[in-house]
Coordinates of C-alpha atoms and ligand atoms in Angstrom, one line a residue:
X1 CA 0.0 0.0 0.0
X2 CA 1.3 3.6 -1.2
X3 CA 2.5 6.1 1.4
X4 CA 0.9 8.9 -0.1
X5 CA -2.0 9.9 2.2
X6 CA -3.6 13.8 2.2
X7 CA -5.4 13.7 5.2
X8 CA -4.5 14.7 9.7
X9 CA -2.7 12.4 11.4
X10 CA -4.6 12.1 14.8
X11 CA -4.6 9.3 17.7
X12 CA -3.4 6.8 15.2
X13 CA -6.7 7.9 12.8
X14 CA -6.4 9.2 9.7
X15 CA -9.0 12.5 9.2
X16 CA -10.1 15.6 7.9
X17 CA -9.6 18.9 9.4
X18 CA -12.3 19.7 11.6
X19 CA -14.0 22.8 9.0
X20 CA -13.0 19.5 5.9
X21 CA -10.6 22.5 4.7
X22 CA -7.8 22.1 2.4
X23 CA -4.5 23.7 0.7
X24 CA -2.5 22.7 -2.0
X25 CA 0.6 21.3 -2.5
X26 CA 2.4 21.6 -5.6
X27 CA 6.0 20.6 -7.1
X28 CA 8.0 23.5 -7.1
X29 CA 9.8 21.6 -10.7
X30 CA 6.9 22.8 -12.5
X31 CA 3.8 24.2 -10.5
X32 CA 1.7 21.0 -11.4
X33 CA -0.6 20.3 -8.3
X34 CA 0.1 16.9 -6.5
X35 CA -2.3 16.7 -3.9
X36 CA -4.6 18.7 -1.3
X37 CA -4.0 18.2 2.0
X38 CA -6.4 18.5 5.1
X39 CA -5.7 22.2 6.6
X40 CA -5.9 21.3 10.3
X41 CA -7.9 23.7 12.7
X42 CA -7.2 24.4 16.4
X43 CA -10.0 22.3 17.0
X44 CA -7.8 19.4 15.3
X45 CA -4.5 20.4 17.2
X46 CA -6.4 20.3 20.3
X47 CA -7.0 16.9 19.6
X48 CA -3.6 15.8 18.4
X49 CA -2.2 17.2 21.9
X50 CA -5.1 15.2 23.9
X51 CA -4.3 12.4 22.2
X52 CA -0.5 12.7 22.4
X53 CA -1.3 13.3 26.7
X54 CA -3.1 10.2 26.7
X55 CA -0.4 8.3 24.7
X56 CA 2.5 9.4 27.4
X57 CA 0.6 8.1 30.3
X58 CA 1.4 4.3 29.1
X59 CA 4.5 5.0 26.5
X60 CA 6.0 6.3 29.6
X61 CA 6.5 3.2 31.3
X62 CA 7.8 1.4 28.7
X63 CA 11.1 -0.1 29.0
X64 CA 14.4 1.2 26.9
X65 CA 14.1 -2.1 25.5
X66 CA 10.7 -2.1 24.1
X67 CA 11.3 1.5 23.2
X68 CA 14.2 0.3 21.0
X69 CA 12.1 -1.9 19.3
X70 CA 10.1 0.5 18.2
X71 CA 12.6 2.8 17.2
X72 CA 14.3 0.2 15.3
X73 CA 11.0 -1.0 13.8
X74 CA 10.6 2.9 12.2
X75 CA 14.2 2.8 11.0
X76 CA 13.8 -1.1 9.2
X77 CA 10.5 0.5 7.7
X78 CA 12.4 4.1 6.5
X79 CA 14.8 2.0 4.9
X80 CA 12.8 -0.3 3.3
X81 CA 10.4 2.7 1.9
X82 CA 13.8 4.8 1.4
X83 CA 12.3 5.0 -2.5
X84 CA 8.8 5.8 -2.2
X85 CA 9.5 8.1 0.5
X86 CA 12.5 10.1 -1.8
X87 CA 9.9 10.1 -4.5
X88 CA 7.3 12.4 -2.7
X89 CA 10.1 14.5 -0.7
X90 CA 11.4 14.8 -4.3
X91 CA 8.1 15.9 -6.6
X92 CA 7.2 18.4 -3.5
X93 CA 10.6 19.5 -2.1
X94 CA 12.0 20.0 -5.8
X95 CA 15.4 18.3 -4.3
X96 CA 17.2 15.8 -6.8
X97 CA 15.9 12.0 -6.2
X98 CA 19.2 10.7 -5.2
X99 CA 19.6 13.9 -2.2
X100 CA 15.4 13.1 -1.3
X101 CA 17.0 9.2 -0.9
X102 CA 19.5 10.0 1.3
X103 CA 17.7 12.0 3.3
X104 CA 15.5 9.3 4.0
X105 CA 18.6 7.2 4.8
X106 CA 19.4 10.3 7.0
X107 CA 16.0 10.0 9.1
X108 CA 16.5 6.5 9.3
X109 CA 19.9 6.7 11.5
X110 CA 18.1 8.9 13.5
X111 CA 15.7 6.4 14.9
X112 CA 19.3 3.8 14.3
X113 CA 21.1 5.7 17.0
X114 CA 18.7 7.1 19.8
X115 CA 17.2 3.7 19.2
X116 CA 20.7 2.3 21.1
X117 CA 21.1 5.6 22.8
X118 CA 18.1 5.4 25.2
X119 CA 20.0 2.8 27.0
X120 CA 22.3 5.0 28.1
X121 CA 19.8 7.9 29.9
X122 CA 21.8 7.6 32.5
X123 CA 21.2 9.1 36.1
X124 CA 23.3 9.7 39.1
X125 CA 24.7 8.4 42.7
X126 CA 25.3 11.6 44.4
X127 CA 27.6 10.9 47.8
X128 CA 25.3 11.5 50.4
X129 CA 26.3 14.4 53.1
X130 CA 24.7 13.1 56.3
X131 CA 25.0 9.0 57.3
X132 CA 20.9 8.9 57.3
X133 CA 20.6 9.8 53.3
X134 CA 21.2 8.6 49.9
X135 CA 20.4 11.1 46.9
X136 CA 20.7 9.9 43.4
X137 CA 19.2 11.6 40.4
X138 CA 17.0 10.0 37.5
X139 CA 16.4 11.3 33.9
X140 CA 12.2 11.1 32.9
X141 CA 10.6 11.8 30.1
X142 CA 9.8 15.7 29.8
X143 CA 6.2 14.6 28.3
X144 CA 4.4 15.8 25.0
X145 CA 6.7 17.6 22.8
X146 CA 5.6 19.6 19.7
X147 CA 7.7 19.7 16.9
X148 CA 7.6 22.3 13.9
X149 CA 9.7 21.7 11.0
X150 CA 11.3 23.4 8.0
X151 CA 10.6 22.5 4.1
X152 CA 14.5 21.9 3.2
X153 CA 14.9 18.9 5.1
X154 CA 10.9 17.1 5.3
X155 CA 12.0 14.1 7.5
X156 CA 15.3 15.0 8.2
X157 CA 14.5 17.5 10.6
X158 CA 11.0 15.9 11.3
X159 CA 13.2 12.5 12.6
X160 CA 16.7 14.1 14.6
X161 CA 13.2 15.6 16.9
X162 CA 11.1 12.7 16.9
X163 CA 13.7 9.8 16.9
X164 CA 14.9 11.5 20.4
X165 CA 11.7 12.3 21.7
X166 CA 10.3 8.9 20.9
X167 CA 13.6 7.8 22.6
X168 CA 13.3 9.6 25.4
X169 CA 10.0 8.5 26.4
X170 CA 7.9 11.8 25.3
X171 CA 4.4 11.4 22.6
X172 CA 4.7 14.6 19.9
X173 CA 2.7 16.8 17.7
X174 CA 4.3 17.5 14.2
X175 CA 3.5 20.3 12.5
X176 CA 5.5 19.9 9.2
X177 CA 5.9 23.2 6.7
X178 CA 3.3 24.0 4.5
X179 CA 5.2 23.3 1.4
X180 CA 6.8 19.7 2.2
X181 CA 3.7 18.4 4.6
X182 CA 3.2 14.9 2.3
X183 CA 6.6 13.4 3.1
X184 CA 5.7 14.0 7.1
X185 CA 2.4 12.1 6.1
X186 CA 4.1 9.6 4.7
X187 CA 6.3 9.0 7.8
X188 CA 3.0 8.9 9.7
X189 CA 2.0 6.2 7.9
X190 CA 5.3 4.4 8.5
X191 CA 4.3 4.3 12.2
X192 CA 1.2 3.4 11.7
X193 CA 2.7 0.5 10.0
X194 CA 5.1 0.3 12.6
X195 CA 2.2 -0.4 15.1
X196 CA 2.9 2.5 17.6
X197 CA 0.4 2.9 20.1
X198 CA -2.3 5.4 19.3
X199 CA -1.3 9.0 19.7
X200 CA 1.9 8.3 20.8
X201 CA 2.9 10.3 17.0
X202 CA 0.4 12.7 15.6
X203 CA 0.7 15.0 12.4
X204 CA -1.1 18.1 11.8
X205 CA -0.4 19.8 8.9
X206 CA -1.7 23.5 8.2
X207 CA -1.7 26.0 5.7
X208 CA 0.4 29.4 6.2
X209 CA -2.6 31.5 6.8
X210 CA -3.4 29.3 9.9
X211 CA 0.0 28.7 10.8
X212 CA 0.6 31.6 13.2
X213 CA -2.5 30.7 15.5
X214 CA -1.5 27.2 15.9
X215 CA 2.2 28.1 16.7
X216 CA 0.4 30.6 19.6
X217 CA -1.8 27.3 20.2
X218 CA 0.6 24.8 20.7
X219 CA 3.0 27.4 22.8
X220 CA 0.2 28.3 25.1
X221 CA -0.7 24.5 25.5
X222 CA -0.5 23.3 28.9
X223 CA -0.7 19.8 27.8
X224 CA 2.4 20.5 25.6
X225 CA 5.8 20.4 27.7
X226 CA 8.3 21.2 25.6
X227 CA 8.2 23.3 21.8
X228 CA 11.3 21.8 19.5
X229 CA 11.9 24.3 16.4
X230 CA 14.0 24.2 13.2
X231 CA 13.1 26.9 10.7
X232 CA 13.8 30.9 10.8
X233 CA 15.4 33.4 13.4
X234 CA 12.3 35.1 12.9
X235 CA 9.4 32.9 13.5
X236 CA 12.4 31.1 16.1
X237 CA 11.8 34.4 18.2
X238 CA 7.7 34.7 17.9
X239 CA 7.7 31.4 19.3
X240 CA 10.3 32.5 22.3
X241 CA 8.2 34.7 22.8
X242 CA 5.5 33.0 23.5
X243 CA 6.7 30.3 24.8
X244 CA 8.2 32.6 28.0
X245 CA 4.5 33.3 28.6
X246 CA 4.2 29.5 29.6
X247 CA 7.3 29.2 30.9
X248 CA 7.3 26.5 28.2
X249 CA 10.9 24.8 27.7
X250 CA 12.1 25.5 24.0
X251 CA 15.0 24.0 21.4
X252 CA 15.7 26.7 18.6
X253 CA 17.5 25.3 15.5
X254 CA 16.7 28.4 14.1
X255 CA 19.4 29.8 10.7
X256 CA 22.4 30.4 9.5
X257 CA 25.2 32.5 7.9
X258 CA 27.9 30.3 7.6
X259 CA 31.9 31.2 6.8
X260 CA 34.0 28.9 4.7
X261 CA 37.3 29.9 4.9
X262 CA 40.1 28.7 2.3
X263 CA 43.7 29.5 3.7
X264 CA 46.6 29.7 1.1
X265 CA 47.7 26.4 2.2
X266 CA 44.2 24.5 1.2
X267 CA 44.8 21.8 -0.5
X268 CA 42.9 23.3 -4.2
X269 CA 40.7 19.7 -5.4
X270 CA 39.9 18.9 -2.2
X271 CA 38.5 22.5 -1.0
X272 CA 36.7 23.5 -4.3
X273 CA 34.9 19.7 -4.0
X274 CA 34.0 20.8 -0.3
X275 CA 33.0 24.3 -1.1
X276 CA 30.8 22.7 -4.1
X277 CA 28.8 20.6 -1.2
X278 CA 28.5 23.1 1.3
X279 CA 27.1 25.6 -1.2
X280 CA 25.4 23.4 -3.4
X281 CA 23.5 20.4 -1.9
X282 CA 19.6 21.2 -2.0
X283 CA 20.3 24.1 -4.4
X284 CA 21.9 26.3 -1.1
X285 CA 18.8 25.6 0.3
X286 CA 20.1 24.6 4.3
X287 CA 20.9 26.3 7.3
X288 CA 24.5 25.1 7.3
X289 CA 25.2 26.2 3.6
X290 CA 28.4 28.5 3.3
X291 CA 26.5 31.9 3.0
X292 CA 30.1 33.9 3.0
X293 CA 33.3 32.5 1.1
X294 CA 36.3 33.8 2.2
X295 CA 39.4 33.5 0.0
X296 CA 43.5 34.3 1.3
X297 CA 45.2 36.6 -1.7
X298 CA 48.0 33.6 -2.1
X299 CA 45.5 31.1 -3.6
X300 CA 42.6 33.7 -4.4
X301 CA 43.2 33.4 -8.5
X302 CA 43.6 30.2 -8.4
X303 CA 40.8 29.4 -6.5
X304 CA 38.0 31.1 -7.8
X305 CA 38.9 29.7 -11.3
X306 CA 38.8 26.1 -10.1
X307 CA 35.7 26.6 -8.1
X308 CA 34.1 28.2 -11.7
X309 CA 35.9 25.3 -13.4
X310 CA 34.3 22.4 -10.6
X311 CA 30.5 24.4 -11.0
X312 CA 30.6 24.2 -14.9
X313 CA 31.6 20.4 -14.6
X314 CA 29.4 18.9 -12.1
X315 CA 26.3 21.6 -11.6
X316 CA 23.3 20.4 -13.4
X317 CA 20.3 22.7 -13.3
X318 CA 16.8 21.0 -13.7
X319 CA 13.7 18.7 -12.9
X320 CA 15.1 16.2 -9.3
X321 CA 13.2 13.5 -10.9
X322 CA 15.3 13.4 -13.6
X323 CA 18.9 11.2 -13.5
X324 CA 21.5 13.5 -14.2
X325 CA 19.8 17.3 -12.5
X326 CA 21.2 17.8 -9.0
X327 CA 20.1 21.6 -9.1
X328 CA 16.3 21.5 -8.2
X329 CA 13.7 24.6 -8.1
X330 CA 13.7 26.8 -5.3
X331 CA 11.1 26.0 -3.2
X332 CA 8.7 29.1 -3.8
X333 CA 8.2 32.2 -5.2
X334 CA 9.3 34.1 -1.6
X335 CA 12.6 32.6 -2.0
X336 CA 13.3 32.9 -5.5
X337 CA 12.3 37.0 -5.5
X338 CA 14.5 36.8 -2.3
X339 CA 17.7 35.4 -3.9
X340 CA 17.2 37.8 -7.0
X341 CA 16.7 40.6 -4.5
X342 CA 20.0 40.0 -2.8
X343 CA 21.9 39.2 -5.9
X344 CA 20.8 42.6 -7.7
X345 CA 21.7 44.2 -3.9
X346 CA 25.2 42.8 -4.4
X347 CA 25.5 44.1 -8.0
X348 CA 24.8 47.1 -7.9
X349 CA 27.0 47.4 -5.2
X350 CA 29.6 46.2 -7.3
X351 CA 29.5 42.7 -7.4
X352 CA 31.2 41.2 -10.6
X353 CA 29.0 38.2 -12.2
X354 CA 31.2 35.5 -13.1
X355 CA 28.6 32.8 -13.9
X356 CA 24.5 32.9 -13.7
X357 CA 23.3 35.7 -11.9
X358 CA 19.8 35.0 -13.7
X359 CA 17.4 32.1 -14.3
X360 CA 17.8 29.8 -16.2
X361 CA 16.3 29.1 -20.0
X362 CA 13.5 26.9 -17.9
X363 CA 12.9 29.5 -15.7
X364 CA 10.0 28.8 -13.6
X365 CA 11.6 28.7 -9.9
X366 CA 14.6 27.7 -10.9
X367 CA 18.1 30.1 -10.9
X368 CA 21.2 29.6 -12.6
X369 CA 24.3 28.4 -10.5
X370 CA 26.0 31.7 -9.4
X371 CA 29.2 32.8 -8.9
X372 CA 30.0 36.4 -7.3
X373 CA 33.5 37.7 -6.7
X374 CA 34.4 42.1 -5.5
X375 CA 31.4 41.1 -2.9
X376 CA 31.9 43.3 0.5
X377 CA 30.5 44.0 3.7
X378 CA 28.5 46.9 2.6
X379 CA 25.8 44.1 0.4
X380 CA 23.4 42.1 2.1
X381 CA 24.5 38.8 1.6
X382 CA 27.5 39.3 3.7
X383 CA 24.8 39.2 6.4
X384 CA 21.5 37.8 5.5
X385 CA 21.0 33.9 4.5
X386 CA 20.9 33.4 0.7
X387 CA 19.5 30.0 0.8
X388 CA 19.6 29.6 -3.2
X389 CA 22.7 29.1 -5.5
X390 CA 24.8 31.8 -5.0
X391 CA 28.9 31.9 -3.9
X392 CA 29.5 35.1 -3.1
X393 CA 33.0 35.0 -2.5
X394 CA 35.5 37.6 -0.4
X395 CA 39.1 38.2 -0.1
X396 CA 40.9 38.2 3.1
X397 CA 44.8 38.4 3.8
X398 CA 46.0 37.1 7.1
X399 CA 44.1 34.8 9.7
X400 CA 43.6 37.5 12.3
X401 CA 41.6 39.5 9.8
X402 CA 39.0 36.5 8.7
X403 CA 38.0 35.4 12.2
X404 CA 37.0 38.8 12.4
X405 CA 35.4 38.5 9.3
X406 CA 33.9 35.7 9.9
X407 CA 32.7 35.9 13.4
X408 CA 30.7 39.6 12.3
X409 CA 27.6 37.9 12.5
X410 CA 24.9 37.6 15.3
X411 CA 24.8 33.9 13.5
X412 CA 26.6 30.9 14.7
X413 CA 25.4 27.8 12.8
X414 CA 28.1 26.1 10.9
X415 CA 31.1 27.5 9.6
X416 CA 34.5 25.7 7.6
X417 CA 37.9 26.2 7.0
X418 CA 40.5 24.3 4.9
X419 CA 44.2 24.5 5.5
X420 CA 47.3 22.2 5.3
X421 CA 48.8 24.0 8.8
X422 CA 48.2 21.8 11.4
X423 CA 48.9 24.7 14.3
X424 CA 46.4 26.9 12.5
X425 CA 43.4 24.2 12.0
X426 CA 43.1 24.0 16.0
X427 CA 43.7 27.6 16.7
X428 CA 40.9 29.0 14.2
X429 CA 38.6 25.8 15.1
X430 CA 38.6 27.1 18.8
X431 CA 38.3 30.6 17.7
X432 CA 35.4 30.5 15.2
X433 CA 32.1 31.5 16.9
X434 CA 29.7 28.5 15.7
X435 CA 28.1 25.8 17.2
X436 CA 29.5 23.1 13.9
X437 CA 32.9 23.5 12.7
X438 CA 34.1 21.6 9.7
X439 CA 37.9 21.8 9.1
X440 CA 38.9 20.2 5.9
X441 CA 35.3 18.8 5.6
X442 CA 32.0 20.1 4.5
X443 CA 29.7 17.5 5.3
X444 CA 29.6 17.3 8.7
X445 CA 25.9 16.7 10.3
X446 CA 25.6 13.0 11.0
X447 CA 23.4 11.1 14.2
X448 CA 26.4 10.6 16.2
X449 CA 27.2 14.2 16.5
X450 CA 25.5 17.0 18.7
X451 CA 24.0 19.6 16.1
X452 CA 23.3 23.4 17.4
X453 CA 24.2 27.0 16.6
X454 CA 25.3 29.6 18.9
X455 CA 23.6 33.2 19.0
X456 CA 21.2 33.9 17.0
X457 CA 21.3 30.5 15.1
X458 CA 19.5 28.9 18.7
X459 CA 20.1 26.7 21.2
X460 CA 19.9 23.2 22.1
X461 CA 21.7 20.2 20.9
X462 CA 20.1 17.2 18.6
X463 CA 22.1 14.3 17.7
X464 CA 24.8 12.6 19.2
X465 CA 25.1 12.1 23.2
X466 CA 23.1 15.3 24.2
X467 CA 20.0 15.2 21.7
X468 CA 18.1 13.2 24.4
X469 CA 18.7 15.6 27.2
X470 CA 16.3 18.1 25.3
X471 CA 13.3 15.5 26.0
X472 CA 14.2 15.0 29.7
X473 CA 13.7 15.8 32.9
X474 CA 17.0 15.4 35.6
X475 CA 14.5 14.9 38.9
X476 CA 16.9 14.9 41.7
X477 CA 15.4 12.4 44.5
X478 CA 16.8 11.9 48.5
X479 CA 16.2 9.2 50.6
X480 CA 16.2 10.1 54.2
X481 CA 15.7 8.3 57.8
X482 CA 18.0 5.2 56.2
X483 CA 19.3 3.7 58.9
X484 CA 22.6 2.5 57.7
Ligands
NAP501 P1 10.2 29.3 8.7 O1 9.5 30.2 7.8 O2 10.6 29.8 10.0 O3 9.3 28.0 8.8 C1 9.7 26.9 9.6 C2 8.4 26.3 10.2 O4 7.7 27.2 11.0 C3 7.4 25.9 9.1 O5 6.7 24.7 9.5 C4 6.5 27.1 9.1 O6 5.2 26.8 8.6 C5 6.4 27.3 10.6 N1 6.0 28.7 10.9 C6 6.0 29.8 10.2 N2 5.5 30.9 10.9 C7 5.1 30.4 12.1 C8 4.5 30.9 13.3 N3 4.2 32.2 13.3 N4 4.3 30.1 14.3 C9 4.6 28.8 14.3 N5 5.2 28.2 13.2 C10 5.4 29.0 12.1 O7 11.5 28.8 8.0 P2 11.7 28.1 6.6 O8 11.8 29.2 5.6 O9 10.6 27.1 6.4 O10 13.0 27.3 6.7 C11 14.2 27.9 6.4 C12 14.9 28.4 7.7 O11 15.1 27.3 8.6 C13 16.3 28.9 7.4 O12 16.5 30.1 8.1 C14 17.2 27.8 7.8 O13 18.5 28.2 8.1 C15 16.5 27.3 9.0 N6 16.9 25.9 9.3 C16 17.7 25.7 10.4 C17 18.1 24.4 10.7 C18 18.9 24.1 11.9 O14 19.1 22.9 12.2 N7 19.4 25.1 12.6 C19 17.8 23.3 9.8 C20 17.0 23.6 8.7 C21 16.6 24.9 8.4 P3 4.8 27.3 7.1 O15 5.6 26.4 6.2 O16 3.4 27.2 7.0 O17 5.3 28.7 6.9

């Protein structure tokens, strides 16, 4: 049976929203309509929460071991639907096939490694200060977490949340973006064929006129303990906002600007093929995507003619669905006008085109593969996210000067360097100002490692050792009149 479903997500039912209202999805490849999908009301996230409350009274007293099971039941299942799955993230994310695959793979070692990670919870033996005690502390689920999610990553970001959560012991609320909602319905349905209790995972997709109201909803919630975000600085800070009025605990994953710094000693194939993936992968479309390329004058010609050389040879602008086209749409309108917006910005403030700078012959939402050189301070790309296709790249002279340079943003994702100087890759590594540091490698996000910006880009950790903590509670317990 397909994956595809259109409908809420709510205590393990399949339904319509509660007014039977809809939006559209559509493939951002070429505008054709794939599906409508129920518009949930407050009425309907109401629900999903009760449900969710319900769901946590038995899931949590489950064992790690059954709770593994489960996990490990959702990643077999990811895997095994690792097609179908890459198919719709494809058609309504716009990102090539083989990228919507392994994200899939992605989710899966999500639910792979906080499956075996919930064994480890650990708590404490605290030595005891008078003879007639014995304190110890104990980690508890924190209880229903809601989760919102970004377009660029549809089950990425949906799982690193949920995979923990589920892990920790907590039930959760999804509300996935209103672009990409038909990949988080389709991993709804894989827990549903996963058998998971009812409620226990519930997802409530709305439109972005409703969007705002349900974000106050679910803040505001008392039945909801804990709000996890990935998406904007922007909406990041409504939802602080309002989460402070409920003295609700919050996770930010929130955006980027990140640096990627090439040192005269780089060595050339290796830096251009990591500058190509940090900038490229979803079309520049992620939060840890080098936003600000900063090149040393020894190795600045040289360089910026392989990096040209290496996006002529291996960018290929088109339909994901097709083998070949790793350059998909943008996702929307919003984000195309904005990456037009910020590339005119930089050219008229003297930005020198050396390749695209336009769309394409397609056109549509698609934009040509751009490279930008003469870019300075003074343009807004040097401080807002481009989140599109665009290298803007800058040129620095000693080491002292492009920490600065880099760290002169109130952003603190991700940021990379390459060099062949051992002393310097552990001196700029502690002195960059981001939460992920990649030195010689641009593809660094991966289960086993905590992920989380600094500053502006959030706060909270997911992945790795300390993506659980987010989901629990330390409750600190003493024992007294023990007589010893
Ligand atoms: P966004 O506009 O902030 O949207 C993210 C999610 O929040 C979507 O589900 C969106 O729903 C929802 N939302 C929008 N307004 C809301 C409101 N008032 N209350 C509650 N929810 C609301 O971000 P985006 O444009 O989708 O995603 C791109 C951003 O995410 C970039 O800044 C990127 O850097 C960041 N990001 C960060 C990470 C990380 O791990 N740090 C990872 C991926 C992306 P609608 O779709 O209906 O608007």
């Amino acid at each position: 049976m397909s994956l595809t479903r259109t409908e809420l997500f709510v205590d393990g039912h399949w339904r319509k929203s509660s007014d039977g209202s809809t939006f559209e999805v559509v493939n951002p490849a070429n505008g054709a309509r794939l599906q409508a999908v129920s518009d949930a009301t407050a009425e309907d996230v109401r629900d999903a929460c009760q449900a969710a409350a319900s769901a946590f009274a038995a899931y949590r007293k489950t064992t790690v071991k059954e709770r593994t099971a489960i996990l490990h039941k959702i990643r077999d299942l990811l895997l095994e639907s690792k097609k179908e799955i890459g198919e719709i993230l494809c058609l309504e994310n716009g990102k090539p096939l083989a990228e919507a695959e392994g994200e899939v793979g992605f989710a899966a070692s999500f639910f792979d490694w906080f499956g075996a990670e919930c064994r480890r919870a650990y708590g404490q033996h605290i030595p005891p200060p008078a003879g007639d005690r014995q304190l110890v502390t104990v980690k508890q689920p924190c209880g229903v977490a809601a989760i919102i999610t970004p377009w660029n990553f549809p089950i990425g970001m949906l799982a690193r949340k949920t995979a923990a959560a589920l892990a920790a012991g907590c039930s959760v609320v999804i509300k996935p973006a209103e672009d990409t909602p038909l990949t988080a319905l389709a991993f709804a349905a894989v827990c549903e064929r996963a058998g998971l209790p009812r409620g226990l995972v519930n997802v409530v997709p709305c439109s972005r006129g409703r969007v705002a109201e349900l974000g106050r909803l679910l803040c505001a919630e008392p039945l909801v303990r804990l709000l996890s975000f990935t998406g904007s600085t922007a909406v990041g800070r409504l939802l602080y906002r309002d989460c402070a009025d409920a003295v609700k605990r919050i996770h930010l994953e929130l955006g980027g600007n990140a640096p990627f710094v090439v040192f005269d000693s780089a060595p050339l194939e290796l830096t251009v093929r990591g500058a190509l993936a940090a900038k490229f992968r979803n079309t520049g479309q992620t939060c840890v995507s080098t936003n600000r390329l900063f090149v040393q004058a020894g190795i600045y010609d040289r360089f910026v003619e392989a990096l040209a050389e290496g996006m002529k040879k291996t960018l290929q602008v088109g339909d994901g669905m097709v083998a070949g086209n790793n350059q998909g749409p943008l996702i929307n309108k919003r984000q195309l006008e904005k990456v037009q917006a910020l590339v005119a910005d930089a050219m008229a403030h003297g930005a020198q085109v050396v390749m695209g700078g336009r769309q394409p012959p397609q056109g549509g939402l698609f934009y040509e593969p751009t490279l930008l050189t003469s870019v300075s301070r003074q343009m807004r790309l040097y401080t807002e996210e481009i989140f599109g296709p665009v290298v803007a790249v800058y040129k620095f002279s000693t080491e002292e000067e492009v920490i600065q340079m880099a760290n002169d943003t109130n952003m603190g994702l991700a940021g990379y360097f390459y060099t062949s100087d051992y002393q310097q890759s552990w001196r700029v590594a502690m002195a960059l100002d981001y939460g992920l540091v990649g030195v010689n490698e641009a593809l660094i996000s991966t289960c086993e490692a905590p992920f989380g910006g600094f500053k502006h880009s959030g706060f909270g950790k997911e992945g790795g050792q300390q993506g659980l903590d987010d989901f629990m509670e330390t409750k600190y317990i003493c024992f007294g009149g023990l007589k010893l």
